[in-house]
Short mmCIF file of C-alpha atoms and ligand atoms in Angstrom, two decimals:
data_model
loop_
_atom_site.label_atom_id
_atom_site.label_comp_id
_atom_site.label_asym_id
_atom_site.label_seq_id
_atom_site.Cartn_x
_atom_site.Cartn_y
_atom_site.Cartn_z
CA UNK R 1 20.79 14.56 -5.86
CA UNK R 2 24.12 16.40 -5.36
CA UNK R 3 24.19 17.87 -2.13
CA UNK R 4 26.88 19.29 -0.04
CA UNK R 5 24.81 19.37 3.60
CA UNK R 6 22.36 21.76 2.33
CA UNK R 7 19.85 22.67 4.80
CA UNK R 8 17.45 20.10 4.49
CA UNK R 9 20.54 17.26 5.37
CA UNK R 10 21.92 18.86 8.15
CA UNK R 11 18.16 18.93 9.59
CA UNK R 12 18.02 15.49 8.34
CA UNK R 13 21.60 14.78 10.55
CA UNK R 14 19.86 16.39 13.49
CA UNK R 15 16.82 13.88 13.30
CA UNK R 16 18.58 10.76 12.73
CA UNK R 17 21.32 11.78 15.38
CA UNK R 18 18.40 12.29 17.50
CA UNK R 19 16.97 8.95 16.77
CA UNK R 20 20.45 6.92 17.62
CA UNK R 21 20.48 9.18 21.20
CA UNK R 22 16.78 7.72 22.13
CA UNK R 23 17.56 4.07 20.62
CA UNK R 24 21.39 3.31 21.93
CA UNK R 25 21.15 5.59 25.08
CA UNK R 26 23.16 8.57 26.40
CA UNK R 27 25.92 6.51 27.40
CA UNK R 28 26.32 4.86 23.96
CA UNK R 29 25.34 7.95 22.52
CA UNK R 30 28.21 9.88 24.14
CA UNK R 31 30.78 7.82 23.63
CA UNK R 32 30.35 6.71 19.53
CA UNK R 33 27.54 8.89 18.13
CA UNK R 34 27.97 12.24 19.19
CA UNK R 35 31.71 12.05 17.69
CA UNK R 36 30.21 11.26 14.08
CA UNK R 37 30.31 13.76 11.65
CA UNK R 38 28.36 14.54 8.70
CA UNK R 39 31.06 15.05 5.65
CA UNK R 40 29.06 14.85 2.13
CA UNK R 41 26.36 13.09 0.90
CA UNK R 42 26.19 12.90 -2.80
CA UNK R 43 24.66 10.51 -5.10
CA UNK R 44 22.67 8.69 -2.52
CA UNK R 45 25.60 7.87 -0.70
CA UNK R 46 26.01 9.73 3.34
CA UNK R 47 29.81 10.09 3.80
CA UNK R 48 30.17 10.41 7.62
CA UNK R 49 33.79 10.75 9.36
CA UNK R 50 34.89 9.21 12.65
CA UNK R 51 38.47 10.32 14.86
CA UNK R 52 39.60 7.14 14.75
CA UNK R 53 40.57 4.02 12.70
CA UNK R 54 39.19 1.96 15.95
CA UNK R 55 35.80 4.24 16.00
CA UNK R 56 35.29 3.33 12.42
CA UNK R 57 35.08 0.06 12.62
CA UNK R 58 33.02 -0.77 16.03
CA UNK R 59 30.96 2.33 14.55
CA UNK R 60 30.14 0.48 11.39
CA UNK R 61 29.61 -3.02 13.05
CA UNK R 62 27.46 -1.81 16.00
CA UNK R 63 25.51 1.23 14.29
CA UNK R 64 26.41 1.04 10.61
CA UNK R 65 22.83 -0.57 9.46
CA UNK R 66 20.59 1.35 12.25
CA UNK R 67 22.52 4.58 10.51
CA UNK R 68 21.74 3.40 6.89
CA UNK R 69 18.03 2.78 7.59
CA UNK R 70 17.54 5.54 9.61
CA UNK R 71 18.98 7.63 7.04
CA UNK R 72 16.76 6.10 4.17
CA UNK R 73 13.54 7.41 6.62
CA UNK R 74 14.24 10.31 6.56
CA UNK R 75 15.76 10.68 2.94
CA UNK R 76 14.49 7.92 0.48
CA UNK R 77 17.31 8.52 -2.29
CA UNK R 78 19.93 7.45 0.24
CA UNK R 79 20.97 4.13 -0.72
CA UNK R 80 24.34 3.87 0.94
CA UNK R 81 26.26 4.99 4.31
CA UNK R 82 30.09 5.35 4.30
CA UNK R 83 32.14 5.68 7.61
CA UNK R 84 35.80 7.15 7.38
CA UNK R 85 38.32 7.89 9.56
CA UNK R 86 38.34 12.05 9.44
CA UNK R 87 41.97 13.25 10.85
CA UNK R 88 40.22 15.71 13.78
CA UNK R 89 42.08 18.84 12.77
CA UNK R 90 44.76 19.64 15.78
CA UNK R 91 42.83 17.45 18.69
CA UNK R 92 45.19 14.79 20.12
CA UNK R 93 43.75 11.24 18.67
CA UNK R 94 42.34 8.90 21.53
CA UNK R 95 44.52 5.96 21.18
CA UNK R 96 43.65 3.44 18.93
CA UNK R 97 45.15 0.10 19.85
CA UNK R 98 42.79 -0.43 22.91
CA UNK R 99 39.78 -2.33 21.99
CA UNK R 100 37.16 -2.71 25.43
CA UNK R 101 37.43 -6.55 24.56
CA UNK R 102 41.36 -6.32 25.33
CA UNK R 103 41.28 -3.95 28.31
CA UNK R 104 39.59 -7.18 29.98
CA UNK R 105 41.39 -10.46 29.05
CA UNK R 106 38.36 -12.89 26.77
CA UNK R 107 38.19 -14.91 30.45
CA UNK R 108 36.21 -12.96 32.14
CA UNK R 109 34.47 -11.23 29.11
CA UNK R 110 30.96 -12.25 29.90
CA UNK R 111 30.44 -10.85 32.93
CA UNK R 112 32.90 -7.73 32.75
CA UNK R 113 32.80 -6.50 29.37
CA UNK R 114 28.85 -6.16 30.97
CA UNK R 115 30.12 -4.43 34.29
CA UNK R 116 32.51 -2.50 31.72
CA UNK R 117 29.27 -0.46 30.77
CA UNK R 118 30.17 -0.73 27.39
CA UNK R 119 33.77 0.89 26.55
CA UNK R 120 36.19 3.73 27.19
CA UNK R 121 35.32 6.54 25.99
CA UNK R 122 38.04 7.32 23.51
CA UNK R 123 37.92 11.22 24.22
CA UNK R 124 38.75 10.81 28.02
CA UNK R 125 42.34 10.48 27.62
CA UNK R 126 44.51 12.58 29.81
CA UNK R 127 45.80 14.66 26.55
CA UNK R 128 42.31 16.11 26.78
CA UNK R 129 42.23 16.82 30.47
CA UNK R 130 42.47 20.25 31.12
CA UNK R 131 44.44 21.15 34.36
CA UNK R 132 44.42 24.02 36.92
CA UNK R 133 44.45 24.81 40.92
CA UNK R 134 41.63 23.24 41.35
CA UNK R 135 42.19 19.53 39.83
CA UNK R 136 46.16 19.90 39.32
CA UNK R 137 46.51 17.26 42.64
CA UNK R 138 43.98 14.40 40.97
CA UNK R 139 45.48 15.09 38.15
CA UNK R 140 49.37 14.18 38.76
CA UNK R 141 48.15 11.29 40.74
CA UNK R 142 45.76 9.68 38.06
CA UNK R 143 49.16 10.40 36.01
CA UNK R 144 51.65 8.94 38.57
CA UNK R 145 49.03 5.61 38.82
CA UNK R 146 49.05 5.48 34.76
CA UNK R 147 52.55 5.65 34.55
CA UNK R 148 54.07 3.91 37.92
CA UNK R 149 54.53 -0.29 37.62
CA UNK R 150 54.89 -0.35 41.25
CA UNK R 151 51.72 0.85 43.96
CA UNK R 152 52.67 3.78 45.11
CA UNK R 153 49.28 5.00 47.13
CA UNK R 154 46.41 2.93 47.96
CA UNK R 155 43.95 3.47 47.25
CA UNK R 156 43.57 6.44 45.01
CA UNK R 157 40.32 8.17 46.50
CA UNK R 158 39.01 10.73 43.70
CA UNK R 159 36.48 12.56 45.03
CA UNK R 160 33.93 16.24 43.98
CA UNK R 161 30.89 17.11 42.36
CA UNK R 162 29.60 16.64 39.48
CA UNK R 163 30.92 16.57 35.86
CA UNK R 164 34.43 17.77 37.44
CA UNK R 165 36.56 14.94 35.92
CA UNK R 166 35.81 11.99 37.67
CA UNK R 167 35.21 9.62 35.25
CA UNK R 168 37.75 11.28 32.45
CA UNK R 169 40.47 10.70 34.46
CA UNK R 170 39.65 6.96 35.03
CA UNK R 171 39.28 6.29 31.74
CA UNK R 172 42.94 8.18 31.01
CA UNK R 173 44.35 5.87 33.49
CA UNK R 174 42.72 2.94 31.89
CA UNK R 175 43.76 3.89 28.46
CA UNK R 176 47.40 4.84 29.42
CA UNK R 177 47.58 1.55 31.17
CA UNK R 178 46.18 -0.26 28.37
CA UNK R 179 48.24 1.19 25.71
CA UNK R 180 51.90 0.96 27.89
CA UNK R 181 51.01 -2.25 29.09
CA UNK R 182 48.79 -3.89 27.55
CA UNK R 183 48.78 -7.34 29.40
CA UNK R 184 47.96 -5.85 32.64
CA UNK R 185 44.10 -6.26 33.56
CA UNK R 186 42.49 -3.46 34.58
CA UNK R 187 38.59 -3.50 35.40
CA UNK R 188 36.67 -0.28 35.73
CA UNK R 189 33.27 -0.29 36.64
CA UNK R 190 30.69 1.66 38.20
CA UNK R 191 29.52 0.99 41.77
CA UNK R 192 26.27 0.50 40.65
CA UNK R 193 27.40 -2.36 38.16
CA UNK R 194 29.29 -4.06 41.01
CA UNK R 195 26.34 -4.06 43.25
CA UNK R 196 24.16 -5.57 39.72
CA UNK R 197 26.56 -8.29 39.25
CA UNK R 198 27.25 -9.34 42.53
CA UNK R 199 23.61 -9.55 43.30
CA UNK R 200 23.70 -11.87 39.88
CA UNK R 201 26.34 -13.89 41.03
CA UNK R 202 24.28 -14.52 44.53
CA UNK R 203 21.34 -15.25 42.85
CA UNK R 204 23.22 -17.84 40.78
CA UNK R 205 25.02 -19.29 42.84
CA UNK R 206 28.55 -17.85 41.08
CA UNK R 207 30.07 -16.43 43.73
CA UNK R 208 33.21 -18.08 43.41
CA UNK R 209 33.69 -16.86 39.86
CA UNK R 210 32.86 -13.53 40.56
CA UNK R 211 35.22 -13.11 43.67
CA UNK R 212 37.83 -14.81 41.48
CA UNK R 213 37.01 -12.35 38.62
CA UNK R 214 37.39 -9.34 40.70
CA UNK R 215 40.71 -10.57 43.34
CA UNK R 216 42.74 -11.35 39.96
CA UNK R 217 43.07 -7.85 38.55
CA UNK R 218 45.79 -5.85 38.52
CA UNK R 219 43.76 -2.60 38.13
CA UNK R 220 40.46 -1.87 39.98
CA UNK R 221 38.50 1.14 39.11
CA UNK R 222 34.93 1.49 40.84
CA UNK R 223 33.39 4.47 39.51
CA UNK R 224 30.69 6.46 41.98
CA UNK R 225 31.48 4.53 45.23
CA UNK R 226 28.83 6.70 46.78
CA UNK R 227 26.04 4.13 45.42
CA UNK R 228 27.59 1.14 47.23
CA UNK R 229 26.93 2.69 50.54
CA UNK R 230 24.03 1.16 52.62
CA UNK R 231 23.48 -2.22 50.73
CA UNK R 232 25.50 -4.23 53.36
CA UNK R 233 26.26 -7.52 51.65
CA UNK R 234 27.28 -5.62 48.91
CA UNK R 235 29.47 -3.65 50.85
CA UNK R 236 30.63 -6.74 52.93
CA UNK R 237 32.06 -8.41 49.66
CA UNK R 238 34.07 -5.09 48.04
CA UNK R 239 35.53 -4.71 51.38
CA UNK R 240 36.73 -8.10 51.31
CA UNK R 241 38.12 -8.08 47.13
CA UNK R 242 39.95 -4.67 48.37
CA UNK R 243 41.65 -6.53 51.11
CA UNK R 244 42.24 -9.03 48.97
CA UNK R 245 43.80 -7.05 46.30
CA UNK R 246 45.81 -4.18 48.67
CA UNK R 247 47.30 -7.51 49.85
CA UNK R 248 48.15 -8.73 46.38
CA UNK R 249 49.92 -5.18 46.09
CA UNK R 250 47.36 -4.45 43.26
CA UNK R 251 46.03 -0.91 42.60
CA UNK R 252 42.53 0.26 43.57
CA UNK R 253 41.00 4.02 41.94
CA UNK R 254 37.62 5.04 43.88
CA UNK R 255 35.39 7.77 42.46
CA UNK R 256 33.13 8.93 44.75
CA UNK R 257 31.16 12.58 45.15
CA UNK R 258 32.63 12.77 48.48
CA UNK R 259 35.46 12.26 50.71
CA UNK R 260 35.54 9.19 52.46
CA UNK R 261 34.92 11.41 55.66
CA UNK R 262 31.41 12.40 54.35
CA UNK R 263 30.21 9.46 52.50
CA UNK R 264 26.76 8.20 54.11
CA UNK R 265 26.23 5.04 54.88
CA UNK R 266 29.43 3.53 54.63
CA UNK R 267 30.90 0.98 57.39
CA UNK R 268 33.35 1.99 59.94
CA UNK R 269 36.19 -0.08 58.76
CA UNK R 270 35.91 0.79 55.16
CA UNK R 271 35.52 4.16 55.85
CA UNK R 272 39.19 4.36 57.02
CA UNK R 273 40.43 1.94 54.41
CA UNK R 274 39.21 4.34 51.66
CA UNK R 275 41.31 6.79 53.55
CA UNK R 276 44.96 4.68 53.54
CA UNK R 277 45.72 5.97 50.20
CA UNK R 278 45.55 8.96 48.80
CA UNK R 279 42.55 11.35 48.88
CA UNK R 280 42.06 13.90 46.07
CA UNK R 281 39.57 16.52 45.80
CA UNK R 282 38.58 17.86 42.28
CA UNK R 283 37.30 21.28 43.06
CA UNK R 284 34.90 23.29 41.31
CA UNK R 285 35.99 24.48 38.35
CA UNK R 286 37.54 28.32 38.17
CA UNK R 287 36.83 30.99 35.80
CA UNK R 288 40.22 30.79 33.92
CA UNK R 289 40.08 26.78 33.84
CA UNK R 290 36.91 27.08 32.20
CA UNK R 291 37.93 29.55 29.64
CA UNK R 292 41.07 27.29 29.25
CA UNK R 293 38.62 24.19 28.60
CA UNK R 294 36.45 25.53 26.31
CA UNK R 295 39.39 26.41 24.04
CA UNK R 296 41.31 23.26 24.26
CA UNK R 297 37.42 21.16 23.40
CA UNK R 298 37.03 23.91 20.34
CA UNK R 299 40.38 23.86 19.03
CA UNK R 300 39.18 21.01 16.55
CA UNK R 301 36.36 21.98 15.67
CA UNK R 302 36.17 23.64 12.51
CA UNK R 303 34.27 26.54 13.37
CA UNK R 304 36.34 29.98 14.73
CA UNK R 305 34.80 30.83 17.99
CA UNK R 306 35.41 34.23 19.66
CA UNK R 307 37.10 34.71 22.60
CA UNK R 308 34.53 37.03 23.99
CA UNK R 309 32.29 34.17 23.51
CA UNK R 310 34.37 31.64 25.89
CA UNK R 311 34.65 34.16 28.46
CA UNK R 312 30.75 34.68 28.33
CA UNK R 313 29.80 30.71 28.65
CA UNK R 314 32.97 30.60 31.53
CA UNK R 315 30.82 32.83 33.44
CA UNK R 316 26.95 31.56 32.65
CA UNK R 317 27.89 28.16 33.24
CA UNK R 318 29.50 27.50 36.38
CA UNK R 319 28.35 24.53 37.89
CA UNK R 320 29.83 21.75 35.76
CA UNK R 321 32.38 21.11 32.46
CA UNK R 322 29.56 18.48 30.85
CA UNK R 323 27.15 21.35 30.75
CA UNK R 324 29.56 23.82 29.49
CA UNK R 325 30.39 21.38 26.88
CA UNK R 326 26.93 20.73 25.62
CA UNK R 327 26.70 24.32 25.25
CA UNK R 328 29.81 24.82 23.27
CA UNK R 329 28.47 22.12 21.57
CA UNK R 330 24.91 23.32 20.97
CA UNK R 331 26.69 26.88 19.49
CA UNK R 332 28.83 25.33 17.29
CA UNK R 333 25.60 22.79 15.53
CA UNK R 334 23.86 25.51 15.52
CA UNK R 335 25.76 27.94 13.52
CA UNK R 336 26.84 24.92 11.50
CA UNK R 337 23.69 24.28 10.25
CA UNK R 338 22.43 27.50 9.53
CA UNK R 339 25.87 28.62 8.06
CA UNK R 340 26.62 31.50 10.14
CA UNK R 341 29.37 32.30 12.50
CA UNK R 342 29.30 32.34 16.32
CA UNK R 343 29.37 35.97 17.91
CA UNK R 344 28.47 37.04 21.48
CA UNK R 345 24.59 37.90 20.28
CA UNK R 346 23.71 34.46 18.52
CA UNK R 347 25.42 32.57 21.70
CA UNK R 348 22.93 34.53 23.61
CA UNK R 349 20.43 33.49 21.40
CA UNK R 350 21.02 29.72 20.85
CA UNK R 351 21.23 29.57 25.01
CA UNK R 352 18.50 31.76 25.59
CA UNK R 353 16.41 28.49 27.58
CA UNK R 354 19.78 27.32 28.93
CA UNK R 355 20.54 30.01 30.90
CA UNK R 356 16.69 30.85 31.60
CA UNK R 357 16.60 27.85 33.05
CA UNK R 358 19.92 28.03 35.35
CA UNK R 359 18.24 31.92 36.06
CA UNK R 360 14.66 29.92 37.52
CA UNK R 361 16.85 27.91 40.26
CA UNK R 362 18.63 30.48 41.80
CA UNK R 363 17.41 33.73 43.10
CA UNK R 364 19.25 36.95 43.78
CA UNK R 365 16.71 36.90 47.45
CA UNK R 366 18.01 33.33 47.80
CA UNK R 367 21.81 34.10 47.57
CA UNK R 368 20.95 37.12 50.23
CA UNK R 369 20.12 34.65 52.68
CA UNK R 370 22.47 32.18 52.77
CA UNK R 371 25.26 34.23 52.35
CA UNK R 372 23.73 36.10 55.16
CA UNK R 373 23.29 33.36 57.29
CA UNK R 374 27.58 32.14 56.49
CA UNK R 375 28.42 35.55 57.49
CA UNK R 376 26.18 35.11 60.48
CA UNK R 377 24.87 38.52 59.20
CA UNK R 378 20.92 40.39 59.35
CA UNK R 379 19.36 39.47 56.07
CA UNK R 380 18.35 43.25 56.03
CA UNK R 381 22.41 43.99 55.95
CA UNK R 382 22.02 43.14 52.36
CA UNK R 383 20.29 46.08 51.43
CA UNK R 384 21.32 48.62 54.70
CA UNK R 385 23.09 51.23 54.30
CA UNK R 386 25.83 50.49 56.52
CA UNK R 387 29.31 50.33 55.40
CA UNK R 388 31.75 48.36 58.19
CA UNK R 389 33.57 46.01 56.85
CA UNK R 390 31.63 43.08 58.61
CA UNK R 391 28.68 43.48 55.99
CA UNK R 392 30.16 45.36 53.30
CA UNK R 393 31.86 42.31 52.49
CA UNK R 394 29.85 39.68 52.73
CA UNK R 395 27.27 41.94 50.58
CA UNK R 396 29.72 42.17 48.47
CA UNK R 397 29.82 38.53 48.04
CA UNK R 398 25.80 38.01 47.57
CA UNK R 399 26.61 40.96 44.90
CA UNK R 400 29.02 39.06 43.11
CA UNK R 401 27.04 35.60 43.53
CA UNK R 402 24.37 37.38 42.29
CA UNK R 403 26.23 37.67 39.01
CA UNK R 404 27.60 34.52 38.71
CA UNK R 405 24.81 32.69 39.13
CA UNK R 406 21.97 34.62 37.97
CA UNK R 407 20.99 36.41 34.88
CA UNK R 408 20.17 39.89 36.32
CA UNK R 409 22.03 42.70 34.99
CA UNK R 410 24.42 45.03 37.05
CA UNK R 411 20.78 47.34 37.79
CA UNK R 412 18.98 45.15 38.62
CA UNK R 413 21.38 43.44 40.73
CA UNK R 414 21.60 47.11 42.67
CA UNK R 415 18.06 47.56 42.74
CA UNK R 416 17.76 44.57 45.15
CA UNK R 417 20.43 45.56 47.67
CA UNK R 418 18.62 48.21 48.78
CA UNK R 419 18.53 50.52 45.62
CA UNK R 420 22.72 50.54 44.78
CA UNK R 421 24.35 51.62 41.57
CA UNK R 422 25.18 49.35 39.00
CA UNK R 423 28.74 50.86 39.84
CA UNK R 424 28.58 49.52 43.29
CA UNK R 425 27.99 45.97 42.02
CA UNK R 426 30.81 45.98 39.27
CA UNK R 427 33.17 47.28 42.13
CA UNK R 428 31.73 44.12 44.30
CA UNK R 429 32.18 42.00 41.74
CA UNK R 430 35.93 43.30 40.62
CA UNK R 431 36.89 43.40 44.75
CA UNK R 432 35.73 39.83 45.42
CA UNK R 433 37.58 38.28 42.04
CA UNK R 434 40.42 39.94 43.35
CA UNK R 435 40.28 38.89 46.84
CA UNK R 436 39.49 35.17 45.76
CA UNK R 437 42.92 34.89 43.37
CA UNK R 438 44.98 36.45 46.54
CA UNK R 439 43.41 34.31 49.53
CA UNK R 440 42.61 30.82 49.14
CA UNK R 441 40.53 30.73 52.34
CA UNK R 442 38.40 33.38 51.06
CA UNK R 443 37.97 31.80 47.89
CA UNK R 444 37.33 28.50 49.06
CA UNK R 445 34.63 30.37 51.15
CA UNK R 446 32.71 31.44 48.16
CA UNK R 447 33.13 27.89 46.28
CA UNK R 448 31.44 26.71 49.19
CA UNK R 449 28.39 28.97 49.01
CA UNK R 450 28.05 28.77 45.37
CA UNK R 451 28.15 24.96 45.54
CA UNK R 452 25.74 25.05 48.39
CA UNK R 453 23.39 27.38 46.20
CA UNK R 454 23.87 25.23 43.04
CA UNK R 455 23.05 22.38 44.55
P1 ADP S 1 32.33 13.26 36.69
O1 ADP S 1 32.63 11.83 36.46
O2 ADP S 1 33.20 13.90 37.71
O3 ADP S 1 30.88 13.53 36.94
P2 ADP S 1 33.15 13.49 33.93
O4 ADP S 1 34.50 12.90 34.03
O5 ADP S 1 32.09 12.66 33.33
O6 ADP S 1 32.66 14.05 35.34
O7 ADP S 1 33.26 14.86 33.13
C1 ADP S 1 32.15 15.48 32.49
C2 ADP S 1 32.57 16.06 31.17
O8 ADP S 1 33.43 17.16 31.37
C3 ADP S 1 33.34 15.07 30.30
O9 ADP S 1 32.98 15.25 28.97
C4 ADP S 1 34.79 15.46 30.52
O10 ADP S 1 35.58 15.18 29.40
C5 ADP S 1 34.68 16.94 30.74
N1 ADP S 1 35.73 17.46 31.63
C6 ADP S 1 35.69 17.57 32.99
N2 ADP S 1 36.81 18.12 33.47
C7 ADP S 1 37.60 18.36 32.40
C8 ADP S 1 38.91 18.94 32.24
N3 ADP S 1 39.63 19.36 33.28
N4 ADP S 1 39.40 19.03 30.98
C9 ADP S 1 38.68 18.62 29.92
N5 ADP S 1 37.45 18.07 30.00
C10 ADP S 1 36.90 17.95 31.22
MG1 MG S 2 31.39 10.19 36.53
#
């Protein structure tokens, strides 16, 4: 056999790569598989290229002989898997010289390399953070943490919905740190991997350990705070290791989907101490940031992507980057496999269920009412006749919601407040883009109803 990824190898890929996603998990999945790429496979051997020198190697230890026999089911003249470091054409390299074992001194190892939830993921670096209005402030102070010796803020209280950033940035500080300085000890860890391992250390009688484990760090990251709140011993001990370690002068980063303000469940007293620092909202994403994103994530991929075609997914897929990434992603296996390039019509295609999907949550009669009800307008406003100001605009907003968020054309959108021209509804659409970019209350107005309708 002398193939160069004919069709029946790239399906092949697809299977096995499916395969390592169900055995090793989204997280591990994410983080090591998804990166791999099929090169060659000739002579029975599968030549598959990784970013990095570091990737290669925990790659071939952890997955190389699940990837070999998985490869032989589905193929049975494969006799051989080969993992290379593949320069990524253009993308900035993750860095290379942190290992998760040396992030967190061999000490603690046991426990935390466990509450490390298995390793940075080398593509969350800050290179590959995208900024823009509405993350530029969580931004420069994940930055100013990365780079500062000395505490300057804290804690630092990250805070918005979903898939915003979060977790990326966390992991930039963490590699940043790691790389500059390498023998100060950071630990970042979910919430919910706190809560597991001080439960473990009650129920065997560690405590000491783990308190000591946790109050000797120079870096504490606790990923989705919002899953500590309610479980009060839990609670009781964090707020007693972040005492401990603002005392020390050590730095604390909190992730949370709110602002300390809103977070349920939460005691009185460590409400406010999540507030000392500083607290930075990630907003939803914008139009142009997600245009910019999408063309920073494909600039190293080797397929040429149209513009028209960013500008399409910026506006289908508003409510978070991770799903606007698995669709760039999805477009570009796609036309990979079956050999074609990506236009406007076969993005349409490939995301036909995607979108579908987003379409069955939200309704146009939906959108009406809320947006009524913000406005502290009728509902039947929406489709009057009446022109004043006080409901042209706010049925100007449902319009243009209606086109965000939903997959009805400029007609049909008409048709539904109360028999308009598709005209009407570009002109709604155009007039509230414009007003959003000139006033930030306005605009912060509709984030908030398309948040509230998303979620
Ligand atoms: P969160 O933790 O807030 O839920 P994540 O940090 O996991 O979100 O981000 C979800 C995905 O979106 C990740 O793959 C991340 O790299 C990507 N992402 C989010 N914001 C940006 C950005 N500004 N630039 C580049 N990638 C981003
Ligand atoms: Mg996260």
């Amino acid at each position: 056999m002398n193939t160069f990824l004919d069709e029946d190898v790239a399906a092949q890929w697809v299977r096995v790569r499916g395969r390592l996603r169900a055995e090793f998990g989204e997280a591990a999945y994410r983080s090591w598989l998804k990166p791999l790429t099929l090169h060659e496979v000739n002579c029975g051997r599968v030549r598959i290229g990784v970013p990095t020198d570091f990737m290669r190697e925990w790659v071939k230890t952890q997955y190389g002989g699940r990837l070999l026999d998985l490869w032989s089911d589905e193929n049975s003249e494969i006799r051989g898997v080969e993992i290379f470091t593949a320069a990524a054409g253009g993308t900035a390299r993750a860095p290379t010289a942190a290992v998760p074992g040396r992030v967190l001194p061999s000490r603690t190892a046991e426990a935390t390399i466990e509450g490390f939830g298995g390793a940075l993921d080398p593509r969350f670096t800050f290179d590959n953070f995208i900024t823009g209005k509405p993350n530029e402030l969580a931004f420069a102070a994940a930055r100013r943490i990365a780079e500062s010796s000395s505490v300057t803020f804290n804690p630092l209280f990250l805070y918005g919905g979903v898939g915003l950033g979060k977790t990326h940035l966390m992991h930039a500080i963490a590699w940043q740190i790691s790389l500059q300085s390498p023998e100060r000890r950071i630990i970042y860890l979910s919430a919910e991997k706190f809560m597991y391992q001080f439960i473990r250390a009650l129920r065997f009688k560690d405590t000491v350990a783990f308190k000591e484990q946790f109050r000797s760090v120079d870096i504490l990251m606790i990923d989705d705070f919002q899953f500590i709140s309610g479980k009060d011993s839990t609670q009781e001990e964090f707020f007693h290791t972040f005492n401990a370690l603002v005392d020390r002068n050590r730095q604390i980063v909190i992730s949370a989907d709110k602002s300390p303000n809103d977070l349920e469940g939460i005691e009185e007293r460590m409400r406010s101490r999540l507030g000392w620092g500083l607290v930075a909202d990630l907003h939803p994403t914008t139009y142009e940031l997600r245009v910019g994103i999408l063309q920073s994530k494909a600039e190293g991929m080797e397929i040429e992507i149209p513009q028209k075609v960013f500008e399409y997914l910026a506006h289908k897929i508003t409510s978070n980057v991770r799903e606007l990434e698995g669709a760039l992603n999805r477009i570009v296996a796609s036309a990979s496999l079956v050999g074609r390039p990506v236009t406007l019509e076969s993005t349409q295609e490939i995301l036909h269920d995607l979108l579908r999907a987003s379409d069955r949550r939200i309704t146009i009669e939906e959108i009406q009412k809320r947006v009524a009800e913000h406005f502290n307008i009728k509902l039947a406003e929406m489709s009057s006749a009446r022109r004043s100001r006080a409901v042209a605009r706010p049925r100007q907003v449902a319009m243009y919601l209606a086109k965000q968020l939903t997959q009805r054309s400029l007609p049909e959108i008409g048709r539904k407040f109360g028999g308009r021209d598709h005209t009407t509804v570009m002109h709604a659409v155009r007039k509230v883009e414009e007003l959003r970019t000139a006033d930030a209350a306005f605009a912060e107005d509709v984030e908030l109803l398309r948040r509230m309708l998303e979620s």
